[in-house]
Coordinates of C-alpha atoms in Angstrom, one line a residue:
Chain A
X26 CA 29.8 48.7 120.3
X27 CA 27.0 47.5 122.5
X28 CA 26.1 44.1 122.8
X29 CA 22.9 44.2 123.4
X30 CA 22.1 46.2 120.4
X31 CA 23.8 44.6 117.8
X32 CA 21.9 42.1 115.6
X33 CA 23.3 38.3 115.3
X34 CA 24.8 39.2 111.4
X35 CA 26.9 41.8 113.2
X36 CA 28.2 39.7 115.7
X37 CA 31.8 37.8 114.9
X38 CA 35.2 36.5 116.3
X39 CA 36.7 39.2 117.9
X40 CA 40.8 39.3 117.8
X41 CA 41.7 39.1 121.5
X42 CA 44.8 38.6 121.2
X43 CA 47.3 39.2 118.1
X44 CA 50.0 36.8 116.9
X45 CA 52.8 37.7 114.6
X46 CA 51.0 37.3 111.4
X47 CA 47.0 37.0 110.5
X48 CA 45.8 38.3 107.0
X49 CA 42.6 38.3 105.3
X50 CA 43.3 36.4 101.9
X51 CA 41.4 34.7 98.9
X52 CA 43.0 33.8 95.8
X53 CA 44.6 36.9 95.0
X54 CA 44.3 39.7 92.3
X55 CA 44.4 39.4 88.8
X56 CA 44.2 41.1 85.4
X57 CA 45.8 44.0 87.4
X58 CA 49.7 43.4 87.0
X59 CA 50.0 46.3 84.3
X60 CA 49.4 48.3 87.0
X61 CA 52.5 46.8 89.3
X62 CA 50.0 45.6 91.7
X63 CA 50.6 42.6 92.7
X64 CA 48.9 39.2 93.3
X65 CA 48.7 38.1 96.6
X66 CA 46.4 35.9 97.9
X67 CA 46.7 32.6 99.7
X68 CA 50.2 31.7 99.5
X69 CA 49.2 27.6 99.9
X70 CA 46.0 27.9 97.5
X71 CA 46.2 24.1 97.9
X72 CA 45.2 24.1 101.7
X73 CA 42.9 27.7 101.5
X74 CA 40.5 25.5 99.0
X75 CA 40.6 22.9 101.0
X76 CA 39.1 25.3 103.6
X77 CA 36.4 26.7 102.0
X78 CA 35.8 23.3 100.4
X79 CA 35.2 21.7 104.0
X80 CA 32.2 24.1 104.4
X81 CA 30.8 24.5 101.1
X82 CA 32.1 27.7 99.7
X83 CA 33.2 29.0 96.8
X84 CA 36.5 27.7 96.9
X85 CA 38.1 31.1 96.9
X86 CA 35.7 32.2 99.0
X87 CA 38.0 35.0 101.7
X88 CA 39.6 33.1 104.3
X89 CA 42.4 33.9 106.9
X90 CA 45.9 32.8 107.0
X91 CA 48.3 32.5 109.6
X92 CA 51.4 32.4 110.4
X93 CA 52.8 30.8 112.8
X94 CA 49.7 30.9 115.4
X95 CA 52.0 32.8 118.3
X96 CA 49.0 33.2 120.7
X97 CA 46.7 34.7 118.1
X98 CA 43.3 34.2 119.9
X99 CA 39.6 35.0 119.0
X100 CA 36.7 34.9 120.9
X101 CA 32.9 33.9 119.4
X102 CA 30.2 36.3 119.6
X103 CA 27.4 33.8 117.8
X104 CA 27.6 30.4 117.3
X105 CA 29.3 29.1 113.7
X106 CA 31.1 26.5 112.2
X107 CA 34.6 27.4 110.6
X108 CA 37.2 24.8 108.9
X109 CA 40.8 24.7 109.7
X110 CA 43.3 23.7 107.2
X111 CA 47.2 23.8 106.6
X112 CA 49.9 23.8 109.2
X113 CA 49.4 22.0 112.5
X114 CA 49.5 25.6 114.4
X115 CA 48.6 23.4 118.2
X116 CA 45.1 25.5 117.7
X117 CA 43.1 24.7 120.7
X118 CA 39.2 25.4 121.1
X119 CA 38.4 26.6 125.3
X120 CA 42.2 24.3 125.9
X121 CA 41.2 21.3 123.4
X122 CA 43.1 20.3 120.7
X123 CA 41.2 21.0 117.1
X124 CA 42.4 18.3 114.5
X125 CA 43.5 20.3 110.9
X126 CA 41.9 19.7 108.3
X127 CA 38.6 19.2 109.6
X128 CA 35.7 22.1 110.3
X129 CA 33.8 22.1 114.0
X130 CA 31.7 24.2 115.8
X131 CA 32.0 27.0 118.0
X132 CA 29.5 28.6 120.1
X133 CA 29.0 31.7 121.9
X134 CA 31.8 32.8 124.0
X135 CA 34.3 30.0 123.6
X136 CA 37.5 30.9 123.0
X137 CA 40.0 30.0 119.7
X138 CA 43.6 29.9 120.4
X139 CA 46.7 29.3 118.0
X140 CA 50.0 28.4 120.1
X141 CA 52.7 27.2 117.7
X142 CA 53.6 25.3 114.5
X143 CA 54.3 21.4 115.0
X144 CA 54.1 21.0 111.5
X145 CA 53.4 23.6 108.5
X146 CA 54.1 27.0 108.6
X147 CA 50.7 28.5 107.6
X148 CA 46.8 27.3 109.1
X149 CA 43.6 28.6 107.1
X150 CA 40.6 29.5 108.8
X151 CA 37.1 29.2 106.4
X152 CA 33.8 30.8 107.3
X153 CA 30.5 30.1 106.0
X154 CA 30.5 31.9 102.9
X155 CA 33.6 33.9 103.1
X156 CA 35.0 36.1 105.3
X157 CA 33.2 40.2 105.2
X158 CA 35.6 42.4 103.4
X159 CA 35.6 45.5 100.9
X160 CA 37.1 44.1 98.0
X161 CA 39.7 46.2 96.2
X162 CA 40.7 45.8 92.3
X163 CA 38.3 42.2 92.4
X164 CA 40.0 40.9 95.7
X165 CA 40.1 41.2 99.9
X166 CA 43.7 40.0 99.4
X167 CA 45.5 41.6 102.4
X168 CA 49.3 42.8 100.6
X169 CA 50.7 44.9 103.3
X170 CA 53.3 46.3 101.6
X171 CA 50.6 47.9 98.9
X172 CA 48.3 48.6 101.8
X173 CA 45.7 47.1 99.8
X174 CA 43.1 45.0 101.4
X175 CA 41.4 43.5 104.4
X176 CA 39.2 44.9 107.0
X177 CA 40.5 48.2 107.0
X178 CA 41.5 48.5 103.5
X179 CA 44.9 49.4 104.3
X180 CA 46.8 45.5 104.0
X181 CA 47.4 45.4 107.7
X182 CA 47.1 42.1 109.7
X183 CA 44.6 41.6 112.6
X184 CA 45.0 43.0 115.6
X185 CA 43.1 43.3 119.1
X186 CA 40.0 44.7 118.9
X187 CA 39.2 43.5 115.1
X188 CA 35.8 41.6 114.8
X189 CA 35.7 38.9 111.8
X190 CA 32.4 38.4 110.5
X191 CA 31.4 36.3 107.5
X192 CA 28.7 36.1 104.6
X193 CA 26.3 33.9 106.2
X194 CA 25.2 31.2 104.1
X195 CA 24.6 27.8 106.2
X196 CA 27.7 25.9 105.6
X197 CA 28.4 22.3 104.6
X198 CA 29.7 19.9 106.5
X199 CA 32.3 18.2 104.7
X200 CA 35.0 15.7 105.3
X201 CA 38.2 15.4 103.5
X202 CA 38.9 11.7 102.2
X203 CA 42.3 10.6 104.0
X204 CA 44.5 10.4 101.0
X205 CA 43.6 13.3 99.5
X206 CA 43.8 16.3 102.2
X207 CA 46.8 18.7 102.1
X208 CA 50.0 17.0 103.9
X209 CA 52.7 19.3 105.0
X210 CA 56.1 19.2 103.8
X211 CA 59.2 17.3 105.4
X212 CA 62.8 18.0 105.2
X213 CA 64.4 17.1 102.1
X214 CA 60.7 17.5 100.3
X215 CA 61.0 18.6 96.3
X216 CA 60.2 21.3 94.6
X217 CA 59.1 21.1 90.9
X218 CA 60.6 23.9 88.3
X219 CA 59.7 24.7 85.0
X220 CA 63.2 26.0 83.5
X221 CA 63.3 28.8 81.5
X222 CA 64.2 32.8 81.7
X223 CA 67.7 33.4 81.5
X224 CA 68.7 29.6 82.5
X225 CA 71.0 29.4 79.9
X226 CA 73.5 32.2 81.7
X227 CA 74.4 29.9 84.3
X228 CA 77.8 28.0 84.3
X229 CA 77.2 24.6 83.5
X230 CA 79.1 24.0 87.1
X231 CA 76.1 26.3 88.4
X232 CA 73.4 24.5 86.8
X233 CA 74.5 21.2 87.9
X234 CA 75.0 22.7 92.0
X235 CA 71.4 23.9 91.1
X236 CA 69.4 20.5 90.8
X237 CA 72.1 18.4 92.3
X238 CA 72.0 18.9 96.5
X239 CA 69.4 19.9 99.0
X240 CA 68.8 24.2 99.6
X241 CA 67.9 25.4 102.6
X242 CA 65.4 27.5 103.7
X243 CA 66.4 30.6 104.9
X244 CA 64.7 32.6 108.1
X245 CA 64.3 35.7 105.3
X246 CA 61.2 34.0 104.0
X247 CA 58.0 36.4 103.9
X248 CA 55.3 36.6 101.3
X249 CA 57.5 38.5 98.5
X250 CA 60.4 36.1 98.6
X251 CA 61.9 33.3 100.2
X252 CA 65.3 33.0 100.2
X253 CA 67.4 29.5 99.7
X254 CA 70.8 29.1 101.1
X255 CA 73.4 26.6 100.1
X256 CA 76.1 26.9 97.2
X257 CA 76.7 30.6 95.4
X258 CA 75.2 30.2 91.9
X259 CA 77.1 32.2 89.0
X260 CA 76.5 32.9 85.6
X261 CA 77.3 35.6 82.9
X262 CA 74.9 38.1 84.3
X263 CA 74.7 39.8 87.3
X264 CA 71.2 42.2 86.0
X265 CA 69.0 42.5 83.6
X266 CA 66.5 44.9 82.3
X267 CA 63.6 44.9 84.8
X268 CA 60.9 42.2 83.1
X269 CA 57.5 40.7 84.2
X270 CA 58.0 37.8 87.5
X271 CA 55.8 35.0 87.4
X272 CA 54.9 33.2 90.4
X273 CA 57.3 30.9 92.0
X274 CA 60.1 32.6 89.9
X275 CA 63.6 31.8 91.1
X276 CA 66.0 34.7 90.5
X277 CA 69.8 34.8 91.6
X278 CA 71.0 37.8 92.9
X279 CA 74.8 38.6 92.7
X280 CA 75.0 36.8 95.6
X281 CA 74.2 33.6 94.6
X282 CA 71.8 32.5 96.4
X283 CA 68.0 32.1 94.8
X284 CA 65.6 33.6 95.8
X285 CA 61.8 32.2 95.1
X286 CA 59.7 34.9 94.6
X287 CA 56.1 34.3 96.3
X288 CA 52.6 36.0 96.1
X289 CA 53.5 39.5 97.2
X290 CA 56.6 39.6 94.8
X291 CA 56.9 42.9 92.9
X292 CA 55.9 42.8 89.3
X293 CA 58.8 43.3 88.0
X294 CA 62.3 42.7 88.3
X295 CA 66.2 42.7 87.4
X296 CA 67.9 39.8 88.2
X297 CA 68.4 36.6 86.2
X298 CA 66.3 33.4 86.7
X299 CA 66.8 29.8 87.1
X300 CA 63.0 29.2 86.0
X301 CA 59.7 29.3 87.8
X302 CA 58.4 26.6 90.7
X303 CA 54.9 25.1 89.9
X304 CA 52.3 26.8 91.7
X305 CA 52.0 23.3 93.5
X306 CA 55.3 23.6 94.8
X307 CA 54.6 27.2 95.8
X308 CA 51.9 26.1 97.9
X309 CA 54.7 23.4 99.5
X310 CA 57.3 25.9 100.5
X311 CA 54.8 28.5 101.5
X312 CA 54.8 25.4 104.5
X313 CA 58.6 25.5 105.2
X314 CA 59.8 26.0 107.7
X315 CA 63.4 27.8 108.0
X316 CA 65.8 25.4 108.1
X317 CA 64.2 22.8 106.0
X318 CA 66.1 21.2 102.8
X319 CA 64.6 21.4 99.8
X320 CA 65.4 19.7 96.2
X321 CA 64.7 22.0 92.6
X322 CA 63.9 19.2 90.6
X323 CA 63.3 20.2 87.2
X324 CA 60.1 19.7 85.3
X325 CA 58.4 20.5 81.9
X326 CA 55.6 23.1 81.7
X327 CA 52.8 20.6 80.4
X328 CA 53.3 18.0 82.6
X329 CA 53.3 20.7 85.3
X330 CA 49.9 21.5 83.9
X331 CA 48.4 18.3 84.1
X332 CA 49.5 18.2 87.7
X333 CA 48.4 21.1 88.2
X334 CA 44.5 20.4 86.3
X335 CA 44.7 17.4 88.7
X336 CA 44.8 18.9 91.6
X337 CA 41.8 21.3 90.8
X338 CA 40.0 18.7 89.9
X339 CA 39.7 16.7 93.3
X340 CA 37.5 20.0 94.5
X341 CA 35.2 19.2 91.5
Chain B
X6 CA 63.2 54.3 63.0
X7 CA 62.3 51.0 62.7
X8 CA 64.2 48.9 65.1
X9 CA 65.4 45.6 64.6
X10 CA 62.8 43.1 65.8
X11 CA 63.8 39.7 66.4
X12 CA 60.8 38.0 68.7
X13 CA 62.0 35.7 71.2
X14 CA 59.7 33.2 73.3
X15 CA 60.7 32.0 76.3
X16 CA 59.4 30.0 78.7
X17 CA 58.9 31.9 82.1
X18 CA 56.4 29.5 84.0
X19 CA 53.8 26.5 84.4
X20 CA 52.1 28.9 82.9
X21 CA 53.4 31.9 81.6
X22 CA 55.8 33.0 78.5
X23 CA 57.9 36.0 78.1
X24 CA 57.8 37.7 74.7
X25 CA 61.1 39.5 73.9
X26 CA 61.5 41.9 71.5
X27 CA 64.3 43.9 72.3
X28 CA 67.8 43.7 74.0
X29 CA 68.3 47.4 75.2
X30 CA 66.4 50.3 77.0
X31 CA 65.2 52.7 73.8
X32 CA 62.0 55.2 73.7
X33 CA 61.8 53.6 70.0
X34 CA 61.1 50.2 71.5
X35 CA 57.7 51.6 73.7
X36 CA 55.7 52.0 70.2
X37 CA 56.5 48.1 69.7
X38 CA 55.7 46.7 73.3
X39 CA 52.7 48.8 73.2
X40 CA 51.3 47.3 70.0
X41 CA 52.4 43.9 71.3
X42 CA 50.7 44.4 74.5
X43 CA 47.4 45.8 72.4
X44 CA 47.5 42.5 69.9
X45 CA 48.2 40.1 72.7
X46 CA 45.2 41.1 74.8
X47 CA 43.0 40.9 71.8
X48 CA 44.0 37.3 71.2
X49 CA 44.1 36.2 74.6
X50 CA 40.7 37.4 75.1
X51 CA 39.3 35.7 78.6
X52 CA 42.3 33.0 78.7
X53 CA 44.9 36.2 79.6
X54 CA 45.4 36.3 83.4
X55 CA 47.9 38.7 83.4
X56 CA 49.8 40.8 80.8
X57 CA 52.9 43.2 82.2
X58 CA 54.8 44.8 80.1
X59 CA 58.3 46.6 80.4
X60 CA 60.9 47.8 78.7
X61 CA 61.9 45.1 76.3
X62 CA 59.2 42.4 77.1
X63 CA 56.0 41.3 77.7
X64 CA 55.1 38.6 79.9
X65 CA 52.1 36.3 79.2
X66 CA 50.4 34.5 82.1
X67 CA 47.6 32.3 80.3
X68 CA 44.6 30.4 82.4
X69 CA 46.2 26.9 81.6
X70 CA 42.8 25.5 81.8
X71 CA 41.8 26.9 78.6
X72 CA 44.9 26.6 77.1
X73 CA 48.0 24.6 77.0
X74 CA 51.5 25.8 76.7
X75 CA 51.7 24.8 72.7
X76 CA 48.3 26.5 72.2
X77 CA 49.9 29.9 74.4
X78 CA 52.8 29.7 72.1
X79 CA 51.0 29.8 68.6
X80 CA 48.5 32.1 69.8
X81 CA 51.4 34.9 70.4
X82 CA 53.2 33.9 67.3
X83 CA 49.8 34.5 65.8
X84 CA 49.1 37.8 67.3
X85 CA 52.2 39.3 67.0
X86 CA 52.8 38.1 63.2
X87 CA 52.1 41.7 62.1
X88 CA 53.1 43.6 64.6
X89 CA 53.2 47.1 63.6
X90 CA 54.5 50.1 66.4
X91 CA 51.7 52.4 67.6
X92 CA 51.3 56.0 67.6
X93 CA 53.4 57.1 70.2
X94 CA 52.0 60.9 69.4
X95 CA 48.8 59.4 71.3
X96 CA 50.3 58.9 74.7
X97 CA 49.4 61.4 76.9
X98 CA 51.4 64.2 78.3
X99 CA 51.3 64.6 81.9
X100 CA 52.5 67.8 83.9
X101 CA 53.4 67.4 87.3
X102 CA 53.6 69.8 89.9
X103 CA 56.9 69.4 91.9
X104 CA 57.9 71.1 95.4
X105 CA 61.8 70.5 94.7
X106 CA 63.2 71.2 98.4
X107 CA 66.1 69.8 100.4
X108 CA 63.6 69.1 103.3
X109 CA 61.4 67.1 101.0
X110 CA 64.3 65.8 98.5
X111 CA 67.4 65.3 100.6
X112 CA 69.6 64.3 97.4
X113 CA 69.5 67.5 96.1
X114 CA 72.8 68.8 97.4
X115 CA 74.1 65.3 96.5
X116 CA 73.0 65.4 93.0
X117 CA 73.3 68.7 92.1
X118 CA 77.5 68.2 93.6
X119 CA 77.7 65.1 91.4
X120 CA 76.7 66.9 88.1
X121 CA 78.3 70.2 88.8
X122 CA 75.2 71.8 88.8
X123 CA 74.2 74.4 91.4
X124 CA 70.6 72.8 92.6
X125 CA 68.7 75.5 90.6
X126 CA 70.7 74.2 87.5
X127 CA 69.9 70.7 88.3
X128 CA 66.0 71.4 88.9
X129 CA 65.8 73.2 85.9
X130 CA 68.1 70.3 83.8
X131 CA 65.2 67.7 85.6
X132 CA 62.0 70.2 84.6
X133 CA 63.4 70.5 80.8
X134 CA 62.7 67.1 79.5
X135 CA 59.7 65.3 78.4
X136 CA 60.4 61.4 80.1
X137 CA 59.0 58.8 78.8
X138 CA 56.9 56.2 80.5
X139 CA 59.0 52.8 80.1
X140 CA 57.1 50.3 82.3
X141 CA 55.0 50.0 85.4
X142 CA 56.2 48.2 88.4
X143 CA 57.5 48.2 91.9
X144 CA 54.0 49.9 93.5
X145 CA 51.1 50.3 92.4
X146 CA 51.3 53.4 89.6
X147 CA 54.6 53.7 90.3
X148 CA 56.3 54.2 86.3
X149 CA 59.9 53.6 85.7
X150 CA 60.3 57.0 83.4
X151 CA 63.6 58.7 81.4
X152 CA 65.8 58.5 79.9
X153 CA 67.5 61.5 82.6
X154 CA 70.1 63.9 81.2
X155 CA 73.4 61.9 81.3
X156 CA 74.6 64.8 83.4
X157 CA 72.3 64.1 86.4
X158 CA 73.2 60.0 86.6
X159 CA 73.5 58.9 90.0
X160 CA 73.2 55.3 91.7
X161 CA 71.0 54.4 94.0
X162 CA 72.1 55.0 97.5
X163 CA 73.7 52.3 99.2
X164 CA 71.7 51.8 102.1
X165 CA 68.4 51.9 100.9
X166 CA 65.4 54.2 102.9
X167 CA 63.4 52.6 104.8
X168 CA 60.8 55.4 104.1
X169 CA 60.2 57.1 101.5
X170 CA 57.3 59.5 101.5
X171 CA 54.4 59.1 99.1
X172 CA 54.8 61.5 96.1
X173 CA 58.5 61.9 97.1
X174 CA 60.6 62.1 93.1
X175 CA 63.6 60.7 93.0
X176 CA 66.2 59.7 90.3
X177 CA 68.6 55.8 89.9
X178 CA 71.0 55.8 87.2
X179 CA 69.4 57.5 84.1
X180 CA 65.9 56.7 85.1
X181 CA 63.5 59.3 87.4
X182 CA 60.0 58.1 89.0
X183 CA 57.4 59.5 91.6
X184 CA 56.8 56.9 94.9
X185 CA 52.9 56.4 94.7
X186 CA 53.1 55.6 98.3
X187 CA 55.1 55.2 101.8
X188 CA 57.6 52.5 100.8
X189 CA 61.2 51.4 101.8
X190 CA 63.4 52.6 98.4
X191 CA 66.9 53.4 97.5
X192 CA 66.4 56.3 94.9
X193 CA 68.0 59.9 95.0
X194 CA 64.9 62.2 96.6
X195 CA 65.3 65.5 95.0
X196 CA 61.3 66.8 95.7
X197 CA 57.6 66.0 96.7
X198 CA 54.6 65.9 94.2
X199 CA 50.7 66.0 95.5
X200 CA 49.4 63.9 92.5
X201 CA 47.8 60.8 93.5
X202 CA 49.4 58.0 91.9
X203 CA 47.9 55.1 94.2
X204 CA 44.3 56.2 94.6
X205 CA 44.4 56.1 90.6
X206 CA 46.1 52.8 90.6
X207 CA 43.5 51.7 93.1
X208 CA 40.8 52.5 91.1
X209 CA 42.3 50.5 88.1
X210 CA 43.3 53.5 86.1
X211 CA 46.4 54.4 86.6
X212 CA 47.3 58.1 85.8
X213 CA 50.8 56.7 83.6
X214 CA 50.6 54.3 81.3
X215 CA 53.9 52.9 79.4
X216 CA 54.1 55.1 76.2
X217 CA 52.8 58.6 78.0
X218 CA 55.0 61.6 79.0
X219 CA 55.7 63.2 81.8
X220 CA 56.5 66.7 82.4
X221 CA 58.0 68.1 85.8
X222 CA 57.3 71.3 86.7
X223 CA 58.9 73.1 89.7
X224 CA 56.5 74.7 92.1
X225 CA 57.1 76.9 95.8
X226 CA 55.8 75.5 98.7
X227 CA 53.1 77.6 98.8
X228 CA 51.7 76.4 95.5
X229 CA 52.3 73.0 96.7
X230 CA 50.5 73.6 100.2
X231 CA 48.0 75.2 98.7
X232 CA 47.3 72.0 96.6
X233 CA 47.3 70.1 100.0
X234 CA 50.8 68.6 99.6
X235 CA 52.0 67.3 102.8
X236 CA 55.4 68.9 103.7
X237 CA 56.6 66.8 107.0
X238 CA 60.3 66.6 106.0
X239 CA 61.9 63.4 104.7
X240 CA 64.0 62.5 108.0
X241 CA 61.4 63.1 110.2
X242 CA 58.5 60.5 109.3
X243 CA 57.7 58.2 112.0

């Protein structure tokens, strides 16, 4: 496109280079499960708001995730003010360090960069009122495997050549109280679950191997499912008759070893489950690293909920 | 037939309960999850995030801001207190055009062996049944249907594809469904359909619901070009 001809609302951050892993998410689709869509969104809804809240949006307002960083650079066509959030990906504006969790300016021509995680797994990027995207079935949720989503429509993650733009509205500037931002997790952090499903087919010996020593996460961690390794868990069932997944459900394949299943989980499924993490402690091991020791601790559904109410209300 | 109901409620999440109503796959059962699935969404009203039903259950995901986990709980036992089965005469019959062709379906040979069928026999043993729709799941529009003719079970394949074709019909065990699009899958490929499962499901109105039949109906490849089906053979997709 030429420059010169196009008008500043046109104008963006243009992917110059690609990492392994950006994709254009807000809080995910809903109401559309019946049709074995599933719900994508933000996998760490708990850093995404935070995001959007640092610059005024609606809190679930489209934003971008990524993974990892892995050289993923943009360039600025017009001035703006974004807000990072999430994992520490060593992002650097024109070779400067950018604190997370704060937003900050960027103006014409400078250049965005995203090296490597130092702490976290996944950084949001917020734009002034939400990043430009068709939305499909009530969402921009990028789910690659439905090829639902994003710029293109088709779930894919950015790559050179892509141009962001954004809704426009004059942002905020907002800071985030220091005891309140989102922290990322360290080894041996915990992991609430809400028992239930077919918990009662473990072996007592299971159960107890369950809740009793540190997993580990596994390098086959994506956005459907990520895997924990430590002890084989056994029960009295190996399958059951494909039924509805919640998110953060744990299921145990034969092989033993759970498996929590994340945002872009399929909608339904055959193997028996432990229970389901809170969505808070989805948002924590959607920041894990592989290799990172987790706990299950086990927790009851309403004081998950009031958790859960807290958290939404320090955006309020 | 009235099947034995005995409603179970677990709990599935923070925020989400699974209603069970039956232990085993039966087309009698879809008139009951269907008329579960009907009364729950009435009483949920705008605190229902998400309702998915399958073959034996129904799982609730509340907005636990409007409601807490005792309230979820009485609500179903509420709404499902009368539950009556639905007319299952009202679910729609569907008829699909299939291209059934070893290039397209490259489990034809290995079916057709298994049930001691030449591959005419089987196609016309997969074309003479009205499935039922048991559940929705795995893709968007893709609907786990059957039951299949006992003659024509066959497990899924041990190393699963990792590219299946959209439209591509394949059978697993005793069940048959249609791939709405390119996905990895481990089902027994016997043909190609041209119906658009995924732009439907896209849309929000998904051609199958759980409770409707399908019909499969074999077609040549000219039929099947003609309609605009793609016919790039299975092994040789990008």
């Amino acid at each position: 496109m030429n420059q010169v001809a196009m008008n500043e609302a046109q104008k963006g951050l243009v992917v110059k280079q690609a990492g392994p892993l950006a994709l254009i998410q807000d809080a995910g689709r809903f109401g559309v499960g019946h049709l074995g869509v599933t719900q994508g969104g933000a996998a760490d809804w708990i850093s995404f708001r935070w995001a959007n809240w640092l610059l005024g949006n609606a809190l679930n307002s489209a934003a971008l995730e990524i993974v990892m960083g892995g050289g993923l650079s943009f360039e600025t066509e017009r001035e703006v003010r974004l807000a990072l959030t999430g994992a520490d990906l060593d992002a650097q504006l024109d070779g400067k360090p950018l604190a997370p969790n704060t937003s900050f300016k960027l103006l014409p021509s400078q250049r965005l960069v995203f090296r490597q995680p130092r702490q976290g797994l996944r950084a949001y990027l917020a734009f002034p009122g939400g990043l430009n995207a068709p939305e499909v079935l009530g969402s921009r949720a990028c789910t690659a495997r439905e090829q639902l989503g994003g710029l293109h429509e088709d779930g894919k993650p950015l790559k050179v050549g892509d141009r962001l733009t954004w809704n426009g509205a004059a942002p905020a500037v907002r800071r985030i109280p220091d005891s309140q931002g989102p922290r990322m997790p360290a080894s041996g952090c915990r992991l609430p679950i809400v028992l239930g499903s077919q918990i009662a087919s473990f072996s007592g010996h299971a159960l107890f191997q369950a809740f009793n020593q540190p997993w580990t996460v596994d390098n086959r961690a994506d956005r459907m499912g990520v895997r924990l390794t430590g002890p084989a868990l056994h029960g009295s069932l190996t399958g059951i008759i494909s039924e509805g997944i919640p998110l953060g459900a744990v299921q145990v394949p034969p092989d033993g070893q759970p498996i929590v299943l994340m945002n872009d989980r399929q909608t339904i499924g055959g193997y028996p489950r432990l229970g389901a993490l809170t969505p808070i402690a989805c948002a924590t091991l959607a920041q894990c690293l592989p290799g990172t020791k987790v706990w299950l601790t086990p927790t009851g559904a309403s004081q998950a909920q009031g958790q859960y109410r807290n958290q939404l209300a320090s955006w309020d | 037939m009235k099947p034995n109901i005995e409603m179970r409620i677990e709990t599935a999440a923070m925020d989400a309960l699974m209603v069970r109503l039956f232990d085993t796959i039966d087309e009698a059962n879809m008139a009951w999850v269907i008329g579960a699935d009907q009364a729950l969404r009435n009483a949920f009203g705008p605190a229902l995030i998400d309702l998915v039903p399958s073959y034996t259950t129904l799982l609730v995901h509340y907005d636990c801001q409007q409601l807490n986990h005792a309230g979820a709980l009485t609500l179903i036992n509420q709404a499902l207190s009368g539950l009556k089965p639905v007319d299952t005469q009202a679910g729609e019959l569907h008829d699909i055009p299939v291209w059934y062709d070893e290039s397209v379906g490259p489990e034809l040979p290995l079916v057709s062996k298994r049930a001691g069928l030449s591959v005419d026999e089987l196609i016309e043993q997969h074309c003479n049944h009205d499935y039922c729709v048991f559940a929705l799941g795995f893709a968007p529009g893709y609907g786990f249907m059957g039951l299949v003719d006992e003659a024509l079970t066959t497990p899924r394949l041990k190393t699963p594809r990792r590219k299946v074709a959209a439209g591509s019909v394949g059978i697993a065990d005793r069940q048959t469904a249609i791939y709405p699009l390119l996905s990895p899958g481990g089902w027994n490929i016997l043909g190609r359909t041209n119906v658009p499962l995924f732009e439907h499901a896209k849309r929000g109105e998904p051609l199958f619901r759980p409770g409707d039949k399908v019909r499969f109906r074999a077609i040549s490849r000219e039929e099947f070009e003609a309609d605009g089906g793609d016919t790039t053979p299975m092994e040789e997709r990008p």
